[in-house]
Coordinates of C-alpha atoms in Angstrom, one line a residue:
X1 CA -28.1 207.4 -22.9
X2 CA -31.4 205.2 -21.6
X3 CA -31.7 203.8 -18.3
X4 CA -32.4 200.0 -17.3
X5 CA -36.5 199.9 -16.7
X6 CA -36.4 200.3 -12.2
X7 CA -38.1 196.9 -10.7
X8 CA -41.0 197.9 -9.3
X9 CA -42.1 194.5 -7.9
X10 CA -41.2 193.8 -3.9
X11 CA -38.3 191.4 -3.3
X12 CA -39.0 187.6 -3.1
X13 CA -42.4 188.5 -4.7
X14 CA -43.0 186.6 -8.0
X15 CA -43.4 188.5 -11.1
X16 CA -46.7 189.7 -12.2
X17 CA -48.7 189.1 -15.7
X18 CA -47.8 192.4 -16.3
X19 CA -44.1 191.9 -16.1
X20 CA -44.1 188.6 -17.6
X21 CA -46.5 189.1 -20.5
X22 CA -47.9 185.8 -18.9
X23 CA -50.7 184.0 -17.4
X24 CA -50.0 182.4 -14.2
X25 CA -50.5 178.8 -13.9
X26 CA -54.0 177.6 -12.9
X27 CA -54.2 174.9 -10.2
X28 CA -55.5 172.2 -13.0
X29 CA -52.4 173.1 -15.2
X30 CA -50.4 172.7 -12.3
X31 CA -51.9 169.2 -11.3
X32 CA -51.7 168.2 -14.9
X33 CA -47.7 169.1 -15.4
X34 CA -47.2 167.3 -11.9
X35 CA -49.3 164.5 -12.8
X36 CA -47.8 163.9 -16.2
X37 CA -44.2 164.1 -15.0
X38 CA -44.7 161.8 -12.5
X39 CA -46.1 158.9 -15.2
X40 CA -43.3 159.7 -17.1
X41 CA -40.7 159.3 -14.7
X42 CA -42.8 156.0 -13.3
X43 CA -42.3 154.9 -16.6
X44 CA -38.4 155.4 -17.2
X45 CA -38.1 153.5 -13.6
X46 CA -40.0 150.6 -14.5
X47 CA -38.5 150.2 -17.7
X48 CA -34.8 150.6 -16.6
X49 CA -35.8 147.8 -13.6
X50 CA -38.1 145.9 -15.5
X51 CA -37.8 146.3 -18.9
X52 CA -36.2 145.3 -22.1
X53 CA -34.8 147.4 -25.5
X54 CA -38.3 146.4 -27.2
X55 CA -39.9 148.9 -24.7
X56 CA -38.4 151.9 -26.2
X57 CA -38.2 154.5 -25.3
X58 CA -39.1 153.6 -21.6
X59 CA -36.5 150.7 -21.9
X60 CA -33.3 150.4 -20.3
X61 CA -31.3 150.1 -23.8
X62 CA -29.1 147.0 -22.9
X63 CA -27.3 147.1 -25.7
X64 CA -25.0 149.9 -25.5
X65 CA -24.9 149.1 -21.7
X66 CA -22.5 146.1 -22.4
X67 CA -19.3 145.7 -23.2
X68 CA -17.7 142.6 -24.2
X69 CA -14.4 140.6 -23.0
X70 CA -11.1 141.9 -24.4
X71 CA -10.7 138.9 -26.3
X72 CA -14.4 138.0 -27.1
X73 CA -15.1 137.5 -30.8
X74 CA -17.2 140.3 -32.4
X75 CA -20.5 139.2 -34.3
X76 CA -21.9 140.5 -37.1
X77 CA -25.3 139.3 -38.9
X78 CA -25.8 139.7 -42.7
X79 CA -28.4 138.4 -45.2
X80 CA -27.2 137.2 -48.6
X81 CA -29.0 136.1 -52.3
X82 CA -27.4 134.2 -54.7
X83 CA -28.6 134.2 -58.1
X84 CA -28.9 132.0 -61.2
X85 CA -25.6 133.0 -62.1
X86 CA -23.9 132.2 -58.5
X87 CA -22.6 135.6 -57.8
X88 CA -24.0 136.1 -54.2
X89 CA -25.0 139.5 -53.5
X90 CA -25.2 141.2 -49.7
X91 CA -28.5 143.1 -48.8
X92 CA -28.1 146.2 -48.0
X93 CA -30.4 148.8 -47.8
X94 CA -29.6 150.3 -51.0
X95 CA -30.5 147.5 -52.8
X96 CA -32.7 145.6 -51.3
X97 CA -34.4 148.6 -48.6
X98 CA -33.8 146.2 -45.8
X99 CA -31.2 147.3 -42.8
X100 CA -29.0 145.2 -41.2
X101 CA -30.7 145.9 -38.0
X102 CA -34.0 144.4 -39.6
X103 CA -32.6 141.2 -39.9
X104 CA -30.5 140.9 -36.6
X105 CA -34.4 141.7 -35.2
X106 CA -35.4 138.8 -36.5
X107 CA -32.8 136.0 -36.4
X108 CA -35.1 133.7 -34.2
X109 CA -38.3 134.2 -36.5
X110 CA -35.8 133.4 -39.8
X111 CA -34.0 130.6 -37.5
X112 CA -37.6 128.9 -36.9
X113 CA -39.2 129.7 -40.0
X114 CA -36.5 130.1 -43.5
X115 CA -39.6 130.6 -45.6
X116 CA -39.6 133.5 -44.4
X117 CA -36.6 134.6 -45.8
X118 CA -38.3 134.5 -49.2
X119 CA -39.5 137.8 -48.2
X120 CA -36.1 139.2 -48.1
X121 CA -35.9 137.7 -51.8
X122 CA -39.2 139.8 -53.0
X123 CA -37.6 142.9 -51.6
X124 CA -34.3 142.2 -53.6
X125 CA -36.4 141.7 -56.9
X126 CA -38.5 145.0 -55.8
X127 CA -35.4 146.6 -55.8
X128 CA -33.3 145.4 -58.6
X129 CA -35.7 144.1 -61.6
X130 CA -33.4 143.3 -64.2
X131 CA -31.3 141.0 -62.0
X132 CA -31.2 137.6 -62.3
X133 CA -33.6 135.1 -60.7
X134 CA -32.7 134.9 -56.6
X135 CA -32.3 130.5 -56.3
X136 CA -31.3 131.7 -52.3
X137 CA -31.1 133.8 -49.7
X138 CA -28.8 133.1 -46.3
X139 CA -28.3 134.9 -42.9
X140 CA -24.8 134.8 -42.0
X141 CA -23.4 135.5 -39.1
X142 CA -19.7 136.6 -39.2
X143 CA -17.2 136.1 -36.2
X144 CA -14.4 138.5 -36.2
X145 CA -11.5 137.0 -33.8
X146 CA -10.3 139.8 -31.2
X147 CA -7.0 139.8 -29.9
X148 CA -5.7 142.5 -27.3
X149 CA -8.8 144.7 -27.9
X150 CA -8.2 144.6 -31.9
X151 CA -9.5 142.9 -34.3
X152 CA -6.8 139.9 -36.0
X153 CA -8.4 139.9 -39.8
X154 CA -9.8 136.6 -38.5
X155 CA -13.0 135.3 -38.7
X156 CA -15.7 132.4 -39.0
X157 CA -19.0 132.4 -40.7
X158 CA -22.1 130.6 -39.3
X159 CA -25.2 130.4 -41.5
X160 CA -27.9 130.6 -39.1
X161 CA -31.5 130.0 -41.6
X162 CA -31.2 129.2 -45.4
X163 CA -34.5 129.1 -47.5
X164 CA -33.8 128.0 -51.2
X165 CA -36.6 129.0 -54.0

């Protein structure tokens, strides 16, 4: 049978090097930890009182810090193509490499400038060569009527920016 290894430092002392296997702390190391904690706590503050979501991850992250009416409508943005054929496609990231969230991002810029859309046109084209000529792409936004805290199968679309090739 072993025995536990006996303490041989005085109570309330800190350990040693020995009996850590450490270095203590230097008084620079010590101003630099304090230093940079500090900052980084400055900067959570200022950016939960001050900020917006852009300022990740210092920001105070609105989003999710929301909550909607029981009844308020839900809205969802999408981009679609149609091609020479009519069929009109949604972008998704498989098939296009663009995210949803990259084009809720920029629903002012598309909403001032619908040329701009004819990027999301190059990407579908990158991503699907064989397909047939894109003619136009859309944002939609979809409206999905709440009722009670559920959704009723209800819903309006809005196209927000068109650009046509």
């Amino acid at each position: 049978m072993t025995q536990a290894p006996i303490d041989t430092e005085p109570p309330g002392e800190p350990p040693t090097e020995a009996a850590t296997g450490r270095e203590p702390l230097s008084p620079r190391g010590r101003a630099t930890r304090i230093v940079i904690t500090v900052l980084g706590v400055a900067l959570l503050l200022a950016g939960t009182l001050f900020g917006t979501d852009d300022h990740f991850p210092f920001g105070p992250f609105r989003m999710f810090a929301t909550t909607n009416e029981w009844s308020e409508p839900i809205s969802i943005a999408r981009a679609e193509v149609v091609d020479v054929e009519g069929r009109t496609i949604v972008l998704t990231e498989g098939n296009s490499g663009v995210r949803r969230a990259e084009v809720e991002g920029q629903l002012d810029r598309f909403r001032r400038e619908p040329a701009a859309l004819a990027g999301l046109a190059d990407a579908y084209r990158a991503h699907n060569p064989s397909a047939p000529k894109v003619v136009r792409v859309a944002v939609v936004i979809r409206h999905h009527e709440i009722s009670r805290s559920g959704p009723t199968g209800r819903f309006t679309d809005e196209t927000v920016a068109e650009w046509t090739a």
